[in-house]
Amino acid sequence: MNTSSRRRLQGISLFVVFLALGAAILDYQGRSIDRDSGDFFRTSAHEYRDLKFINKAQVSFSSDNADEAQDAINNIMDTYAKQRIRRQSEGNLGAYLFTVHQADLQDVIGELRRVGSVRAYTEQIDTALVNLDFDSESARLASYERELNDLDKVRMPSEQQNARKETLHRLIQTSRNNLDKLRESESVLLYITLSPIQTNAAWQSNALDFIKIFLKWLLILSLIFILVTLGSRLLMYFLSMIGLRDSSGAGADYGYYSGYGDYTRHGKKSRGKRKVKRIYKDKGSPEDKKDSEN
């Protein structure tokens, strides 16, 4: 292999390596986005925020053994949960939403600490429901229902009466929801998020995953380059067999005119002008002519 061919091969090899590195980075980032905890917890977090409970608690839980942690949380739900709302797990992530008795909350936290680390713990109270009283809310609901019953007896209600009926329907629904939540005043809506602990082993695992992805792309791109090179050579060989010529001169004599010197082998007119050598005889002086006649 000559020097130019070796340099060309080295340049192509470097190009394939950098291309494989870029593809590996994009592939790894795409997989990281799929595993992103923010996307995983988004739906459950919105559900926890929108549910109306007087007492709420959120626990951020992490463990270096995801299987053991998930089994522990499942056991907690089976033992303490009054109402199961969400049980979601994927890989080493988990989102769990359920209700427990207020008295059992600290026992649940203690069970979690036995198998992992409680990074954050938050309790909150819905002040809009705290100011409500069960008896007064029940009386309010009864008043709304009586007024709606009276309006329903009107055969031809006015527009104002119809608008009031729609308002009463909304108020009745709100009061019923408030009463349901007040009946559950001794319960706590518990939201547990499970995520892995980032250890040295985790970083080594991530680095190993990236190396595997890089080697995969390097192999794929190398095979593509080899196939393209072989395909181009087979194509040139096929073209030479059918009488076509490439720029290197291989193949049949395409467009060659052997009978004309001012045409090239490709049948195109030569750019240079033909050189013609002319020889002129010297006429000489008059004295030379006389000498020649004598």
mmCIF file of C-alpha atoms in Angstrom:
data_model
loop_
_atom_site.group_PDB
_atom_site.id
_atom_site.type_symbol
_atom_site.label_atom_id
_atom_site.label_comp_id
_atom_site.label_asym_id
_atom_site.label_seq_id
_atom_site.Cartn_x
_atom_site.Cartn_y
_atom_site.Cartn_z
ATOM 1 C CA MET A 1 0.000 0.000 0.000
ATOM 2 C CA ASN A 2 1.480 3.313 -1.050
ATOM 3 C CA THR A 3 1.590 6.441 1.092
ATOM 4 C CA SER A 4 -1.432 8.168 -0.447
ATOM 5 C CA SER A 5 -3.609 5.088 -0.060
ATOM 6 C CA ARG A 6 -2.510 4.668 3.547
ATOM 7 C CA ARG A 7 -3.313 8.280 4.364
ATOM 8 C CA ARG A 8 -6.681 7.997 2.673
ATOM 9 C CA LEU A 9 -7.488 4.862 4.682
ATOM 10 C CA GLN A 10 -6.435 6.566 7.930
ATOM 11 C CA GLY A 11 -8.630 9.562 7.165
ATOM 12 C CA ILE A 12 -11.634 7.367 6.455
ATOM 13 C CA SER A 13 -11.004 5.382 9.645
ATOM 14 C CA LEU A 14 -10.907 8.568 11.741
ATOM 15 C CA PHE A 15 -14.100 9.771 10.083
ATOM 16 C CA VAL A 16 -15.853 6.475 10.916
ATOM 17 C CA VAL A 17 -14.647 6.635 14.544
ATOM 18 C CA PHE A 18 -15.879 10.221 15.059
ATOM 19 C CA LEU A 19 -19.167 9.409 13.323
ATOM 20 C CA ALA A 20 -19.648 6.393 15.603
ATOM 21 C CA LEU A 21 -18.848 8.564 18.650
ATOM 22 C CA GLY A 22 -21.473 11.141 17.655
ATOM 23 C CA ALA A 23 -24.084 8.453 16.988
ATOM 24 C CA ALA A 24 -23.311 6.816 20.345
ATOM 25 C CA ILE A 25 -23.745 10.131 22.194
ATOM 26 C CA LEU A 26 -27.114 10.770 20.548
ATOM 27 C CA ASP A 27 -28.238 7.198 21.207
ATOM 28 C CA TYR A 28 -27.184 7.348 24.858
ATOM 29 C CA GLN A 29 -28.885 10.708 25.380
ATOM 30 C CA GLY A 30 -32.074 9.351 23.838
ATOM 31 C CA ARG A 31 -32.047 6.410 26.220
ATOM 32 C CA SER A 32 -31.321 8.733 29.145
ATOM 33 C CA ILE A 33 -34.352 10.823 28.238
ATOM 34 C CA ASP A 34 -36.477 7.684 28.250
ATOM 35 C CA ARG A 35 -35.182 6.903 31.749
ATOM 36 C CA ASP A 36 -35.513 10.478 32.970
ATOM 37 C CA SER A 37 -37.178 10.488 36.385
ATOM 38 C CA GLY A 38 -38.840 13.847 35.652
ATOM 39 C CA ASP A 39 -40.836 12.361 32.796
ATOM 40 C CA PHE A 40 -41.608 9.207 34.779
ATOM 41 C CA PHE A 41 -42.984 11.049 37.818
ATOM 42 C CA ARG A 42 -44.840 13.782 35.913
ATOM 43 C CA THR A 43 -48.233 12.052 35.685
ATOM 44 C CA SER A 44 -48.268 10.790 39.269
ATOM 45 C CA ALA A 45 -47.154 14.191 40.591
ATOM 46 C CA HIS A 46 -50.028 15.927 38.794
ATOM 47 C CA GLU A 47 -52.436 13.335 40.155
ATOM 48 C CA TYR A 48 -51.180 13.876 43.702
ATOM 49 C CA ARG A 49 -51.516 17.645 43.300
ATOM 50 C CA ASP A 50 -55.065 17.513 41.903
ATOM 51 C CA LEU A 51 -56.560 15.078 44.409
ATOM 52 C CA LYS A 52 -58.396 16.889 47.206
ATOM 53 C CA PHE A 53 -57.484 15.525 50.633
ATOM 54 C CA ILE A 54 -57.212 17.332 53.935
ATOM 55 C CA ASN A 55 -53.971 15.572 54.841
ATOM 56 C CA LYS A 56 -51.247 14.860 52.314
ATOM 57 C CA ALA A 57 -47.716 13.514 52.646
ATOM 58 C CA GLN A 58 -44.941 13.044 50.113
ATOM 59 C CA VAL A 59 -41.866 10.843 50.583
ATOM 60 C CA SER A 60 -38.803 10.834 48.303
ATOM 61 C CA PHE A 61 -37.294 7.400 48.760
ATOM 62 C CA SER A 62 -34.090 5.966 47.280
ATOM 63 C CA SER A 63 -32.359 2.610 47.447
ATOM 64 C CA ASP A 64 -29.405 0.860 45.851
ATOM 65 C CA ASN A 65 -31.500 -2.306 45.477
ATOM 66 C CA ALA A 66 -34.538 -1.456 43.378
ATOM 67 C CA ASP A 67 -36.111 -4.921 43.529
ATOM 68 C CA GLU A 68 -35.966 -5.066 47.330
ATOM 69 C CA ALA A 69 -37.331 -1.526 47.630
ATOM 70 C CA GLN A 70 -40.240 -2.199 45.266
ATOM 71 C CA ASP A 71 -41.142 -5.376 47.158
ATOM 72 C CA ALA A 72 -41.060 -3.448 50.434
ATOM 73 C CA ILE A 73 -43.385 -0.723 49.129
ATOM 74 C CA ASN A 74 -45.776 -3.323 47.714
ATOM 75 C CA ASN A 75 -45.906 -4.987 51.130
ATOM 76 C CA ILE A 76 -46.576 -1.614 52.749
ATOM 77 C CA MET A 77 -49.491 -0.988 50.383
ATOM 78 C CA ASP A 78 -50.930 -4.443 51.051
ATOM 79 C CA THR A 79 -50.664 -3.909 54.822
ATOM 80 C CA TYR A 80 -51.519 -0.248 55.408
ATOM 81 C CA ALA A 81 -53.324 1.090 52.311
ATOM 82 C CA LYS A 82 -57.004 1.963 52.701
ATOM 83 C CA GLN A 83 -57.392 3.055 49.082
ATOM 84 C CA ARG A 84 -54.925 2.234 46.284
ATOM 85 C CA ILE A 85 -54.758 4.956 43.629
ATOM 86 C CA ARG A 86 -51.500 4.318 41.733
ATOM 87 C CA ARG A 87 -48.873 1.581 41.722
ATOM 88 C CA GLN A 88 -46.301 2.209 38.979
ATOM 89 C CA SER A 89 -42.804 0.791 38.536
ATOM 90 C CA GLU A 90 -40.363 0.791 35.642
ATOM 91 C CA GLY A 91 -36.776 -0.379 35.931
ATOM 92 C CA ASN A 92 -35.369 1.098 39.145
ATOM 93 C CA LEU A 93 -38.063 3.816 39.405
ATOM 94 C CA GLY A 94 -41.395 3.686 41.152
ATOM 95 C CA ALA A 95 -44.413 5.909 41.899
ATOM 96 C CA TYR A 96 -46.984 4.890 44.517
ATOM 97 C CA LEU A 97 -50.101 6.794 45.559
ATOM 98 C CA PHE A 98 -52.464 5.509 48.256
ATOM 99 C CA THR A 99 -54.197 6.496 51.480
ATOM 100 C CA VAL A 100 -53.287 5.370 54.995
ATOM 101 C CA HIS A 101 -54.578 6.113 58.477
ATOM 102 C CA GLN A 102 -52.999 9.121 60.130
ATOM 103 C CA ALA A 103 -51.827 6.898 62.986
ATOM 104 C CA ASP A 104 -50.026 4.498 60.618
ATOM 105 C CA LEU A 105 -48.038 7.139 58.746
ATOM 106 C CA GLN A 106 -44.935 7.017 60.950
ATOM 107 C CA ASP A 107 -44.953 3.218 60.845
ATOM 108 C CA VAL A 108 -44.852 3.396 57.049
ATOM 109 C CA ILE A 109 -41.893 5.793 57.152
ATOM 110 C CA GLY A 110 -40.079 3.414 59.514
ATOM 111 C CA GLU A 111 -40.642 0.495 57.114
ATOM 112 C CA LEU A 112 -39.126 2.524 54.283
ATOM 113 C CA ARG A 113 -36.034 3.446 56.305
ATOM 114 C CA ARG A 114 -35.286 -0.241 56.880
ATOM 115 C CA VAL A 115 -34.680 -0.893 53.177
ATOM 116 C CA GLY A 116 -33.407 2.452 51.912
ATOM 117 C CA SER A 117 -32.991 6.163 52.517
ATOM 118 C CA VAL A 118 -35.789 8.703 52.981
ATOM 119 C CA ARG A 119 -34.322 11.765 51.286
ATOM 120 C CA ALA A 120 -37.289 14.088 51.801
ATOM 121 C CA TYR A 121 -40.529 13.958 53.757
ATOM 122 C CA THR A 122 -43.277 16.567 53.466
ATOM 123 C CA GLU A 123 -46.702 16.829 55.082
ATOM 124 C CA GLN A 124 -49.290 19.341 53.981
ATOM 125 C CA ILE A 125 -52.857 20.241 54.901
ATOM 126 C CA ASP A 126 -55.525 21.562 52.549
ATOM 127 C CA THR A 127 -56.559 24.753 54.332
ATOM 128 C CA ALA A 128 -59.670 25.080 52.171
ATOM 129 C CA LEU A 129 -61.035 21.896 53.730
ATOM 130 C CA VAL A 130 -59.673 22.456 57.217
ATOM 131 C CA ASN A 131 -61.984 25.445 57.704
ATOM 132 C CA LEU A 132 -65.020 23.311 56.861
ATOM 133 C CA ASP A 133 -67.181 21.632 59.460
ATOM 134 C CA PHE A 134 -68.945 18.383 58.692
ATOM 135 C CA ASP A 135 -72.267 19.386 60.260
ATOM 136 C CA SER A 136 -72.373 22.850 58.665
ATOM 137 C CA GLU A 137 -71.442 21.407 55.278
ATOM 138 C CA SER A 138 -74.207 18.816 55.593
ATOM 139 C CA ALA A 139 -76.735 21.550 56.399
ATOM 140 C CA ARG A 140 -75.523 23.570 53.431
ATOM 141 C CA LEU A 141 -75.962 20.576 51.133
ATOM 142 C CA ALA A 142 -79.487 19.986 52.371
ATOM 143 C CA SER A 143 -80.372 23.642 51.723
ATOM 144 C CA TYR A 144 -79.093 23.438 48.147
ATOM 145 C CA GLU A 145 -81.057 20.270 47.496
ATOM 146 C CA ARG A 146 -84.314 21.779 48.841
ATOM 147 C CA GLU A 147 -83.916 24.890 46.688
ATOM 148 C CA LEU A 148 -83.205 22.777 43.607
ATOM 149 C CA ASN A 149 -86.246 20.611 44.333
ATOM 150 C CA ASP A 150 -88.454 23.715 44.501
ATOM 151 C CA LEU A 151 -87.131 25.024 41.190
ATOM 152 C CA ASP A 152 -87.730 21.683 39.529
ATOM 153 C CA LYS A 153 -91.437 22.005 40.336
ATOM 154 C CA VAL A 154 -91.750 25.168 38.247
ATOM 155 C CA ARG A 155 -93.337 24.226 34.902
ATOM 156 C CA MET A 156 -92.065 27.165 32.858
ATOM 157 C CA PRO A 157 -88.940 28.499 34.600
ATOM 158 C CA SER A 158 -87.386 31.770 33.555
ATOM 159 C CA GLU A 159 -83.834 32.210 32.312
ATOM 160 C CA GLN A 160 -82.787 33.416 35.739
ATOM 161 C CA GLN A 161 -84.288 30.319 37.378
ATOM 162 C CA ASN A 162 -82.514 28.030 34.879
ATOM 163 C CA ALA A 163 -79.203 29.728 35.561
ATOM 164 C CA ARG A 164 -79.792 29.296 39.310
ATOM 165 C CA LYS A 165 -80.495 25.584 38.789
ATOM 166 C CA GLU A 166 -77.143 25.147 37.012
ATOM 167 C CA THR A 167 -75.401 26.958 39.842
ATOM 168 C CA LEU A 168 -77.114 24.749 42.407
ATOM 169 C CA HIS A 169 -75.979 21.615 40.588
ATOM 170 C CA ARG A 170 -72.367 22.786 40.861
ATOM 171 C CA LEU A 171 -72.747 23.751 44.524
ATOM 172 C CA ILE A 172 -74.317 20.407 45.387
ATOM 173 C CA GLN A 173 -71.499 18.517 43.692
ATOM 174 C CA THR A 174 -68.887 20.596 45.514
ATOM 175 C CA SER A 175 -70.548 20.035 48.874
ATOM 176 C CA ARG A 176 -70.751 16.306 48.307
ATOM 177 C CA ASN A 177 -67.051 16.173 47.421
ATOM 178 C CA ASN A 178 -66.194 18.169 50.529
ATOM 179 C CA LEU A 179 -68.211 15.817 52.698
ATOM 180 C CA ASP A 180 -66.456 12.810 51.193
ATOM 181 C CA LYS A 181 -63.103 14.354 52.016
ATOM 182 C CA LEU A 182 -64.235 15.313 55.523
ATOM 183 C CA ARG A 183 -65.270 11.731 56.169
ATOM 184 C CA GLU A 184 -61.683 10.797 55.314
ATOM 185 C CA SER A 185 -60.188 13.391 57.659
ATOM 186 C CA GLU A 186 -58.355 10.669 59.549
ATOM 187 C CA SER A 187 -56.687 9.480 56.344
ATOM 188 C CA VAL A 188 -53.532 10.726 54.659
ATOM 189 C CA LEU A 189 -52.909 10.721 50.922
ATOM 190 C CA LEU A 190 -49.367 9.322 50.707
ATOM 191 C CA TYR A 191 -47.205 9.761 47.605
ATOM 192 C CA ILE A 192 -43.957 7.741 47.508
ATOM 193 C CA THR A 193 -41.362 8.198 44.763
ATOM 194 C CA LEU A 194 -38.633 5.591 44.390
ATOM 195 C CA SER A 195 -35.324 6.389 42.656
ATOM 196 C CA PRO A 196 -31.894 4.710 42.707
ATOM 197 C CA ILE A 197 -28.923 5.875 44.745
ATOM 198 C CA GLN A 198 -26.087 7.075 42.523
ATOM 199 C CA THR A 199 -23.074 5.066 43.664
ATOM 200 C CA ASN A 200 -19.689 4.373 42.062
ATOM 201 C CA ALA A 201 -21.112 1.136 40.734
ATOM 202 C CA ALA A 202 -23.897 3.099 39.040
ATOM 203 C CA TRP A 203 -21.409 5.423 37.341
ATOM 204 C CA GLN A 204 -19.367 2.436 36.198
ATOM 205 C CA SER A 205 -22.506 0.834 34.838
ATOM 206 C CA ASN A 206 -23.369 4.012 32.903
ATOM 207 C CA ALA A 207 -19.841 4.183 31.462
ATOM 208 C CA LEU A 208 -20.028 0.528 30.452
ATOM 209 C CA ASP A 209 -23.376 1.121 28.759
ATOM 210 C CA PHE A 210 -21.921 4.012 26.759
ATOM 211 C CA ILE A 211 -18.918 1.924 25.670
ATOM 212 C CA LYS A 212 -21.238 -0.838 24.499
ATOM 213 C CA ILE A 213 -23.310 1.635 22.501
ATOM 214 C CA PHE A 214 -20.154 3.147 20.959
ATOM 215 C CA LEU A 215 -18.792 -0.268 19.924
ATOM 216 C CA LYS A 216 -22.152 -1.163 18.440
ATOM 217 C CA TRP A 217 -22.216 1.950 16.264
ATOM 218 C CA LEU A 218 -18.551 1.523 15.332
ATOM 219 C CA LEU A 219 -19.254 -1.992 14.101
ATOM 220 C CA ILE A 220 -22.360 -0.905 12.193
ATOM 221 C CA LEU A 221 -20.630 2.012 10.447
ATOM 222 C CA SER A 222 -17.543 -0.101 9.653
ATOM 223 C CA LEU A 223 -19.719 -2.731 8.014
ATOM 224 C CA ILE A 224 -21.539 -0.047 6.044
ATOM 225 C CA PHE A 225 -18.223 1.404 4.839
ATOM 226 C CA ILE A 226 -16.934 -2.033 3.803
ATOM 227 C CA LEU A 227 -20.154 -2.830 1.944
ATOM 228 C CA VAL A 228 -20.116 0.531 0.156
ATOM 229 C CA THR A 229 -16.472 0.054 -0.869
ATOM 230 C CA LEU A 230 -17.058 -3.465 -2.176
ATOM 231 C CA GLY A 231 -20.219 -2.359 -3.928
ATOM 232 C CA SER A 232 -18.452 0.490 -5.712
ATOM 233 C CA ARG A 233 -15.665 -1.822 -6.885
ATOM 234 C CA LEU A 234 -18.140 -4.387 -8.154
ATOM 235 C CA LEU A 235 -19.984 -1.615 -9.970
ATOM 236 C CA MET A 236 -16.792 -0.411 -11.677
ATOM 237 C CA TYR A 237 -15.935 -3.998 -12.633
ATOM 238 C CA PHE A 238 -19.397 -4.419 -14.130
ATOM 239 C CA LEU A 239 -19.083 -1.169 -16.070
ATOM 240 C CA SER A 240 -15.716 -2.272 -17.463
ATOM 241 C CA MET A 241 -17.248 -5.550 -18.586
ATOM 242 C CA ILE A 242 -19.925 -3.784 -20.623
ATOM 243 C CA GLY A 243 -17.360 -1.485 -22.247
ATOM 244 C CA LEU A 244 -17.605 1.672 -20.159
ATOM 245 C CA ARG A 245 -14.520 3.480 -18.918
ATOM 246 C CA ASP A 246 -13.987 5.288 -15.635
ATOM 247 C CA SER A 247 -11.772 8.269 -15.029
ATOM 248 C CA SER A 248 -8.775 6.081 -14.183
ATOM 249 C CA GLY A 249 -8.686 4.606 -17.677
ATOM 250 C CA ALA A 250 -9.858 1.115 -16.754
ATOM 251 C CA GLY A 251 -12.253 -0.688 -19.057
ATOM 252 C CA ALA A 252 -12.837 -0.623 -22.792
ATOM 253 C CA ASP A 253 -11.631 2.103 -25.167
ATOM 254 C CA TYR A 254 -14.693 4.267 -25.009
ATOM 255 C CA GLY A 255 -14.745 7.107 -27.572
ATOM 256 C CA TYR A 256 -11.205 6.420 -28.870
ATOM 257 C CA TYR A 257 -10.282 7.413 -32.432
ATOM 258 C CA SER A 258 -6.981 5.915 -33.450
ATOM 259 C CA GLY A 259 -6.937 7.429 -36.939
ATOM 260 C CA TYR A 260 -6.701 11.042 -35.893
ATOM 261 C CA GLY A 261 -3.759 12.476 -34.066
ATOM 262 C CA ASP A 262 -5.569 15.605 -32.977
ATOM 263 C CA TYR A 263 -8.152 13.682 -30.950
ATOM 264 C CA THR A 264 -7.609 12.178 -27.545
ATOM 265 C CA ARG A 265 -8.505 8.644 -26.566
ATOM 266 C CA HIS A 266 -11.860 9.884 -25.220
ATOM 267 C CA GLY A 267 -12.865 11.166 -28.629
ATOM 268 C CA LYS A 268 -12.547 14.828 -27.693
ATOM 269 C CA LYS A 269 -10.609 17.344 -29.699
ATOM 270 C CA SER A 270 -7.195 18.120 -28.306
ATOM 271 C CA ARG A 271 -6.893 21.456 -26.622
ATOM 272 C CA GLY A 272 -3.292 22.029 -27.826
ATOM 273 C CA LYS A 273 -2.415 23.140 -31.394
ATOM 274 C CA ARG A 274 -0.502 20.876 -33.713
ATOM 275 C CA LYS A 275 3.069 21.938 -34.205
ATOM 276 C CA VAL A 276 4.174 22.165 -37.854
ATOM 277 C CA LYS A 277 7.838 22.451 -38.654
ATOM 278 C CA ARG A 278 8.559 24.337 -41.830
ATOM 279 C CA ILE A 279 11.926 24.486 -43.583
ATOM 280 C CA TYR A 280 12.772 27.464 -45.829
ATOM 281 C CA LYS A 281 15.671 27.481 -48.333
ATOM 282 C CA ASP A 282 17.980 30.429 -48.172
ATOM 283 C CA LYS A 283 17.800 32.468 -51.457
ATOM 284 C CA GLY A 284 21.366 33.778 -50.967
ATOM 285 C CA SER A 285 23.034 37.013 -52.266
ATOM 286 C CA PRO A 286 23.560 38.059 -56.025
ATOM 287 C CA GLU A 287 27.296 37.337 -55.756
ATOM 288 C CA ASP A 288 26.593 33.797 -54.677
ATOM 289 C CA LYS A 289 24.340 33.355 -57.700
ATOM 290 C CA LYS A 290 27.118 34.464 -60.112
ATOM 291 C CA ASP A 291 29.579 32.122 -58.538
ATOM 292 C CA SER A 292 27.170 29.289 -58.923
ATOM 293 C CA GLU A 293 26.574 30.112 -62.617
ATOM 294 C CA ASN A 294 30.325 30.126 -63.370
#
